[in-house]
mmCIF file with all atom_site columns, C-alpha atoms in Angstrom:
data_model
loop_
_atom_site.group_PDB
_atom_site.id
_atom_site.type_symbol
_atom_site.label_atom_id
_atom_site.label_alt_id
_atom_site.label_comp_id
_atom_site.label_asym_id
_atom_site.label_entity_id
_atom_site.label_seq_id
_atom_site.pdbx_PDB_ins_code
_atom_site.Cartn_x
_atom_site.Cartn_y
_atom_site.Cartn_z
_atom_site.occupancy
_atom_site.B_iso_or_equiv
_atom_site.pdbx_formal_charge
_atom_site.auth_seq_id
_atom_site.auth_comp_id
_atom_site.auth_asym_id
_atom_site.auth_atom_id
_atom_site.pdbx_PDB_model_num
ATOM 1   C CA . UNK A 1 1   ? -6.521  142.018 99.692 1.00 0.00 ? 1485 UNK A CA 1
ATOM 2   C CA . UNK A 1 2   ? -9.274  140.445 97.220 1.00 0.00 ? 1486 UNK A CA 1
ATOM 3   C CA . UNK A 1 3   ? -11.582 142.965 98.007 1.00 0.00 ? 1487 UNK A CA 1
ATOM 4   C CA . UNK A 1 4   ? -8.786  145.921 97.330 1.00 0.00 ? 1488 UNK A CA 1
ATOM 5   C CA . UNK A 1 5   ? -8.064  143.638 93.845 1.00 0.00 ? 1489 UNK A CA 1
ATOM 6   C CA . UNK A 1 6   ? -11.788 144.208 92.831 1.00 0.00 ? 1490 UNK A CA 1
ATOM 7   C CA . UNK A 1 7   ? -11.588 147.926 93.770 1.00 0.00 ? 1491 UNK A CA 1
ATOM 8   C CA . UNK A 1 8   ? -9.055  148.728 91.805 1.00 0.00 ? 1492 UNK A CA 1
ATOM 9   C CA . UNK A 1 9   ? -9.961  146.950 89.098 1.00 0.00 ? 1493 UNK A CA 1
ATOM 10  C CA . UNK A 1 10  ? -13.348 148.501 89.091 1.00 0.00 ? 1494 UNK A CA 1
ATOM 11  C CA . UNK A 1 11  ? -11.632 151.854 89.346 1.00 0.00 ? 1495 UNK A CA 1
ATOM 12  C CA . UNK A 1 12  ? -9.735  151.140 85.985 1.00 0.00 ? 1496 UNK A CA 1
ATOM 13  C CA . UNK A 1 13  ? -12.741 150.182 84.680 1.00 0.00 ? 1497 UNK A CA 1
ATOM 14  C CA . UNK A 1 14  ? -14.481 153.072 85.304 1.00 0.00 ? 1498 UNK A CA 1
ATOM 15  C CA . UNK A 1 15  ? -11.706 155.673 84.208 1.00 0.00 ? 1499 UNK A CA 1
ATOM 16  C CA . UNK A 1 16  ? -11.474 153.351 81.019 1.00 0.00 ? 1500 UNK A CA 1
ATOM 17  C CA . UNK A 1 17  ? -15.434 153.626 80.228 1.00 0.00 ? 1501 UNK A CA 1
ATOM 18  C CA . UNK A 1 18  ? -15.106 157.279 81.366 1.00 0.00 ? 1502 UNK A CA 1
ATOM 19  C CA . UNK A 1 19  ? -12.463 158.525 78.878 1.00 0.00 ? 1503 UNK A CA 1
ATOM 20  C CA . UNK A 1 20  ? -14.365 156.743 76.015 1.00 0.00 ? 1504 UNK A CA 1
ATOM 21  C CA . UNK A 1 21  ? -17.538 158.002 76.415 1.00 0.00 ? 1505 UNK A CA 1
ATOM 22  C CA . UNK A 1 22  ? -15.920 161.486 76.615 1.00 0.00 ? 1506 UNK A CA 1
ATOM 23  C CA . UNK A 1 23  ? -14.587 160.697 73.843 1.00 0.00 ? 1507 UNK A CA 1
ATOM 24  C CA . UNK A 1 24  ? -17.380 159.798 72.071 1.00 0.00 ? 1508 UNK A CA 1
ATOM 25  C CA . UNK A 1 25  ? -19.200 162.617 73.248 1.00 0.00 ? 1509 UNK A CA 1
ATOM 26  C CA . UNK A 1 26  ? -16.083 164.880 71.327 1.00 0.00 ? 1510 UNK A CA 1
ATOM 27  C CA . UNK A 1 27  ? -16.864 162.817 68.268 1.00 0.00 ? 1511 UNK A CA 1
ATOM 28  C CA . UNK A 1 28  ? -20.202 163.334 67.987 1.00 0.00 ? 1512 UNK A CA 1
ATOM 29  C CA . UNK A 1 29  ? -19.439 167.114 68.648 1.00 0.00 ? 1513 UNK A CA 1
ATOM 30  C CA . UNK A 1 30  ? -17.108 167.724 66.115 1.00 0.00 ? 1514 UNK A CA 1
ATOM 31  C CA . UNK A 1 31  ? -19.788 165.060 63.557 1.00 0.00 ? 1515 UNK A CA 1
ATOM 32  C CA . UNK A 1 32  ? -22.541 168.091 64.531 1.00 0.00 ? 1516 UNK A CA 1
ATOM 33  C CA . UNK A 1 33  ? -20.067 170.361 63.652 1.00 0.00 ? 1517 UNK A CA 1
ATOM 34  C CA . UNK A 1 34  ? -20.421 172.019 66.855 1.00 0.00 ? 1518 UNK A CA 1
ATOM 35  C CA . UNK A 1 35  ? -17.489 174.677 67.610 1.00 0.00 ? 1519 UNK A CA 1
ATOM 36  C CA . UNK A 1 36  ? -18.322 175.547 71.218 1.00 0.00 ? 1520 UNK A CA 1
ATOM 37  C CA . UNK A 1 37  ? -18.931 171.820 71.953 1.00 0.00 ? 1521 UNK A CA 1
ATOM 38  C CA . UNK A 1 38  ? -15.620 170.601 69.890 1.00 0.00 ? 1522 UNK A CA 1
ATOM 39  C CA . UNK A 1 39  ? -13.807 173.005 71.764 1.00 0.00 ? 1523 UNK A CA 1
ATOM 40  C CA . UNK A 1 40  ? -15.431 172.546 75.650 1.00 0.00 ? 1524 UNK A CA 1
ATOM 41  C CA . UNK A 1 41  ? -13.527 168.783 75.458 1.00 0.00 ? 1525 UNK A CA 1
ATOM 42  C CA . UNK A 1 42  ? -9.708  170.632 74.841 1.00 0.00 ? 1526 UNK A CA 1
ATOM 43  C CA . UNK A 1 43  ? -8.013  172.151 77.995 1.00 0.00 ? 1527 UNK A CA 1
ATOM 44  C CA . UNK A 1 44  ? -6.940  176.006 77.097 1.00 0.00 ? 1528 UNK A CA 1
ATOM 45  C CA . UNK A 1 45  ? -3.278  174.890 76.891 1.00 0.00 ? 1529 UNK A CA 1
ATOM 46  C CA . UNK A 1 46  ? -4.016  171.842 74.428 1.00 0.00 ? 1530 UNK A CA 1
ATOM 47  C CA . UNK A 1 47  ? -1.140  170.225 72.250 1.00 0.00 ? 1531 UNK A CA 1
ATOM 48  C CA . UNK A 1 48  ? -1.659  168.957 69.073 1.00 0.00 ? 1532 UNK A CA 1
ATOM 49  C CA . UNK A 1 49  ? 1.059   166.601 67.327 1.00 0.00 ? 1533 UNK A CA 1
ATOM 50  C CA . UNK A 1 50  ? 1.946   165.443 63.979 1.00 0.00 ? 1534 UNK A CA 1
ATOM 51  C CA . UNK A 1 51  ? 3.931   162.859 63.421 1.00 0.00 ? 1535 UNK A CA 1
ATOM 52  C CA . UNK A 1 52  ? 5.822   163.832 66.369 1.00 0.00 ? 1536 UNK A CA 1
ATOM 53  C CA . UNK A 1 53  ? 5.846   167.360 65.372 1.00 0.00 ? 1537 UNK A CA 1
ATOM 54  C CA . UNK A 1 54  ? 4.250   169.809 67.604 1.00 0.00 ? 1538 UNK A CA 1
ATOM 55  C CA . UNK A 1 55  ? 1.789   171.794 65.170 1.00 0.00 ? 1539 UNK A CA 1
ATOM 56  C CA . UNK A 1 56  ? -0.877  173.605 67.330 1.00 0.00 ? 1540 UNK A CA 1
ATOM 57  C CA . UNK A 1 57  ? -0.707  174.841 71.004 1.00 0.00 ? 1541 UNK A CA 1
ATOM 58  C CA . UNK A 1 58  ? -3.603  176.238 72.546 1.00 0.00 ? 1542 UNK A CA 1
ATOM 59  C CA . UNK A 1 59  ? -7.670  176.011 72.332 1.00 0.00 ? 1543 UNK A CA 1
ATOM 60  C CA . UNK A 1 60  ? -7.966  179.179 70.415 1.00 0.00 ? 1544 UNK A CA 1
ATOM 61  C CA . UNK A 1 61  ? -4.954  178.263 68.329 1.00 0.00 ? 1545 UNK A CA 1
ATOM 62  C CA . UNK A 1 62  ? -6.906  174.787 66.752 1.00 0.00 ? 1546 UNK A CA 1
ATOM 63  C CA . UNK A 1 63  ? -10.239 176.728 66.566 1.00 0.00 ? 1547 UNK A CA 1
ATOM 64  C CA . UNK A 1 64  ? -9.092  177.478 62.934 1.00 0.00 ? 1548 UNK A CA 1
ATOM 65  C CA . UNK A 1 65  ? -8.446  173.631 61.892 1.00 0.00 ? 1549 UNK A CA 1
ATOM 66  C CA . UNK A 1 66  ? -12.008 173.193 63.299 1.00 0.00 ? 1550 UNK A CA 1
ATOM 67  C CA . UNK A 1 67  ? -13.489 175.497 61.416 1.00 0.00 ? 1551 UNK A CA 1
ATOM 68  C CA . UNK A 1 68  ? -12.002 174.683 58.165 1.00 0.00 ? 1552 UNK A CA 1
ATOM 69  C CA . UNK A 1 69  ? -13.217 171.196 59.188 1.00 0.00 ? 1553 UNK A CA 1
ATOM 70  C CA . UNK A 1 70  ? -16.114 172.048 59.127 1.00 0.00 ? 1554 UNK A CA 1
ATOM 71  C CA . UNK A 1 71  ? -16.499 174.197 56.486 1.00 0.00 ? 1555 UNK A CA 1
ATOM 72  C CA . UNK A 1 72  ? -15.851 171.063 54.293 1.00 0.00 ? 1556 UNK A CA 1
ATOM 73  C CA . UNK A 1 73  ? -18.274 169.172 55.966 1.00 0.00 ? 1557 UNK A CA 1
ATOM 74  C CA . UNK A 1 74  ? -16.172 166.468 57.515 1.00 0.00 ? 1558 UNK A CA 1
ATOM 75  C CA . UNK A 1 75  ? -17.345 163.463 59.295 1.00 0.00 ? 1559 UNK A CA 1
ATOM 76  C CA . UNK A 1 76  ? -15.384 161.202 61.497 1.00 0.00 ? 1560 UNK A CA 1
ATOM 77  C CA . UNK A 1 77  ? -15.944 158.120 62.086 1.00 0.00 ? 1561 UNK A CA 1
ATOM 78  C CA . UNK A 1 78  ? -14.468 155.011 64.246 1.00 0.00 ? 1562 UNK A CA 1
ATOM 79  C CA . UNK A 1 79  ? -12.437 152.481 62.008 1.00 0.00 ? 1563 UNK A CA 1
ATOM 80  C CA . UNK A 1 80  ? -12.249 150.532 65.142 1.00 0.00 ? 1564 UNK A CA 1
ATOM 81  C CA . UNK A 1 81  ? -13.451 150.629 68.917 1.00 0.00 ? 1565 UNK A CA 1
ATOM 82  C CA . UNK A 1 82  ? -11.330 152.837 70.938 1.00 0.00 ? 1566 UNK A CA 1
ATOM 83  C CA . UNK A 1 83  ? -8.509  151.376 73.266 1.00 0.00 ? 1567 UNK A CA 1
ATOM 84  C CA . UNK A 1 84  ? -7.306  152.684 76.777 1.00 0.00 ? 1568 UNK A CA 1
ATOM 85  C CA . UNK A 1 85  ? -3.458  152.471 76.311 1.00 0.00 ? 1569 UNK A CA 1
ATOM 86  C CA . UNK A 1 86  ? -1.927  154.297 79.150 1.00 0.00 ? 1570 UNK A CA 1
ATOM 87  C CA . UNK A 1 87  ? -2.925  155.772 82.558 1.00 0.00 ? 1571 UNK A CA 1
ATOM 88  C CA . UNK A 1 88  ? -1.585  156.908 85.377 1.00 0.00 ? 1572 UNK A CA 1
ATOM 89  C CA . UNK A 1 89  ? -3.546  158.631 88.561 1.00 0.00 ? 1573 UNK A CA 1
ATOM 90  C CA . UNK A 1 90  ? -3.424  162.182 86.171 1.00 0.00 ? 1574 UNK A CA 1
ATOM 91  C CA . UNK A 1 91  ? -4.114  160.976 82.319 1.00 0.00 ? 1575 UNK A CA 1
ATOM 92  C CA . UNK A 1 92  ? -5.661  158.649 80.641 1.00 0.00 ? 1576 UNK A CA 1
ATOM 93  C CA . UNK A 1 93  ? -5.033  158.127 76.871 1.00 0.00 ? 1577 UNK A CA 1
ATOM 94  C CA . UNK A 1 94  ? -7.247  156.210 74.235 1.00 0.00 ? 1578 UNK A CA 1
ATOM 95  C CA . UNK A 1 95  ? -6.044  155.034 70.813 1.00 0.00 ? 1579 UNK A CA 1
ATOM 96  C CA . UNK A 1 96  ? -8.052  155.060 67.443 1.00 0.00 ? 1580 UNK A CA 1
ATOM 97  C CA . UNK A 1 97  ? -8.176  154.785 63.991 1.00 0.00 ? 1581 UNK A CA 1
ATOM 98  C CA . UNK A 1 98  ? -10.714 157.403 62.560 1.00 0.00 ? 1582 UNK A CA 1
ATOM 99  C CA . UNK A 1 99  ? -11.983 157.691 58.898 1.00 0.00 ? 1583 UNK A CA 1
ATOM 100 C CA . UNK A 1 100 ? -12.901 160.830 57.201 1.00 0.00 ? 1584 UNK A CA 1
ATOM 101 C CA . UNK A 1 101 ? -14.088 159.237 54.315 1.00 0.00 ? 1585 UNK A CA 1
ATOM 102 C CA . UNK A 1 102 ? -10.973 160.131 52.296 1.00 0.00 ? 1586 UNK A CA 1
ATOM 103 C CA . UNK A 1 103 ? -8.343  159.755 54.803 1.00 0.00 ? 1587 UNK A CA 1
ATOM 104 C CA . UNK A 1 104 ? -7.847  157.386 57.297 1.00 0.00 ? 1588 UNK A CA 1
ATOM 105 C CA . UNK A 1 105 ? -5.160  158.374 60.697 1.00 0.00 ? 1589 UNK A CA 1
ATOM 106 C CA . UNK A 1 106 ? -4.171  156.996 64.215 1.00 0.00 ? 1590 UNK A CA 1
ATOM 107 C CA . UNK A 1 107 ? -5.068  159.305 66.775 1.00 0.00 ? 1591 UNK A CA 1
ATOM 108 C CA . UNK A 1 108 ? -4.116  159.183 70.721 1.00 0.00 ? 1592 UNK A CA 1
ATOM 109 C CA . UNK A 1 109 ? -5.929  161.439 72.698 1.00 0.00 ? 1593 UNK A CA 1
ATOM 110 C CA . UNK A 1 110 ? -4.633  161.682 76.109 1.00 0.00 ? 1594 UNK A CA 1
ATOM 111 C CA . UNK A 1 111 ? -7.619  163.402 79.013 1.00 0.00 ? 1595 UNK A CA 1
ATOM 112 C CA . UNK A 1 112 ? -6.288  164.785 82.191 1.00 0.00 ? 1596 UNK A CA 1
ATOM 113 C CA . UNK A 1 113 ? -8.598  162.790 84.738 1.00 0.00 ? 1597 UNK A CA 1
ATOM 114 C CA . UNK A 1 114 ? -9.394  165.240 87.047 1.00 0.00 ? 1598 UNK A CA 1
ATOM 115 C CA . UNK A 1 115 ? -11.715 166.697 84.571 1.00 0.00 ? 1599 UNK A CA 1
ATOM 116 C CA . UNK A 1 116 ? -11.375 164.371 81.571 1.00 0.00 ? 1600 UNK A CA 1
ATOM 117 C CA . UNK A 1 117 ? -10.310 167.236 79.288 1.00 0.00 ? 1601 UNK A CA 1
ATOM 118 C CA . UNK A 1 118 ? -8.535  166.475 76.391 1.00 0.00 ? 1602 UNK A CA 1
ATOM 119 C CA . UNK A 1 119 ? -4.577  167.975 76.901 1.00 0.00 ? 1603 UNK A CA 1
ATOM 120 C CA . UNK A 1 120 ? -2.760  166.189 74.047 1.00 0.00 ? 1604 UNK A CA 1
ATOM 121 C CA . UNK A 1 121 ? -3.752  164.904 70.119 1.00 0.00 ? 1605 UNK A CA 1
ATOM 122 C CA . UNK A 1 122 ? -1.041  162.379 69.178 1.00 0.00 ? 1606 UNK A CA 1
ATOM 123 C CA . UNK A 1 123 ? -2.343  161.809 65.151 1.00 0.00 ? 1607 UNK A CA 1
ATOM 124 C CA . UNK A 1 124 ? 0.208   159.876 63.175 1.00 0.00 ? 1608 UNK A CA 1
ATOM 125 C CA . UNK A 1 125 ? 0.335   157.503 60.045 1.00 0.00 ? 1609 UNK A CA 1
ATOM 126 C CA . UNK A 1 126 ? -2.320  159.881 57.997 1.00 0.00 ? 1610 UNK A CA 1
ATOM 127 C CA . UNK A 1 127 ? -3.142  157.596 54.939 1.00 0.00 ? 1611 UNK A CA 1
ATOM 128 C CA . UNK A 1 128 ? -5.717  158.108 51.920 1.00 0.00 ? 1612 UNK A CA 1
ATOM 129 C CA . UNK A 1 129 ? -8.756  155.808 51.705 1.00 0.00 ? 1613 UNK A CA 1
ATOM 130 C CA . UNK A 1 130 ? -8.973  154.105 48.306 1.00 0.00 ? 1614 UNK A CA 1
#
């Protein structure tokens, strides 16, 4: 039973480490401003929320947000270190706060673990940096 204990627990782990360095890997994308890398993280059917409002559905349908994203040269950046807060045997989902230099928002991003593509953007409480 111990030894099951430690397994699963090392499991968690792993998925945990897994889904952050993925996401990390997405940050650093989009910080290169890299299109084709932003956009091999999303599954094809991605959902993007706002406040609870569904605003984007769709890989090719958030290539435009990217781009203008880009365009203005944005950087994001971790406020804080990311946090696993949900999983289940199909998802995982990590909290953070990211900067952008003038705005500062709360984003869940929730990975399908099979693949540990990104199916969901959960951004809420968008907030100017002073």
């Amino acid at each position: 039973v111990q030894s099951f204990r430690v397994l699963c627990s090392n499991l968690a782990s792993g998925l945990m480490s897994l889904a952050i360095s993925t996401l990390r890997k997405y940050l650093d994308a989009f910080n290169a401003h890299s299109i084709e890398d932003v956009l091999s993280h999303l599954d094809d059917k991605i959902q993007v929320f706002v406040d609870g409002n569904l605003m984007a559905e769709g890989k090719e349908n958030v290539r435009a947000s990217y781009v203008t994203d880009f365009e203005a040269r944005k950087q994001a950046t971790l406020v804080h270190d990311p946090v696993l807060v949900g999983e289940d045997s199909s998802t995982s989902r990590v909290s953070v706060v990211l900067s952008t230099g003038q705005l500062q928002l709360d984003v869940v991003y929730t990975f399908r673990v099979q693949d540990m593509k990104q199916v969901k953007h959960e951004i809420s409480n968008i907030r100017k940096v002073e």
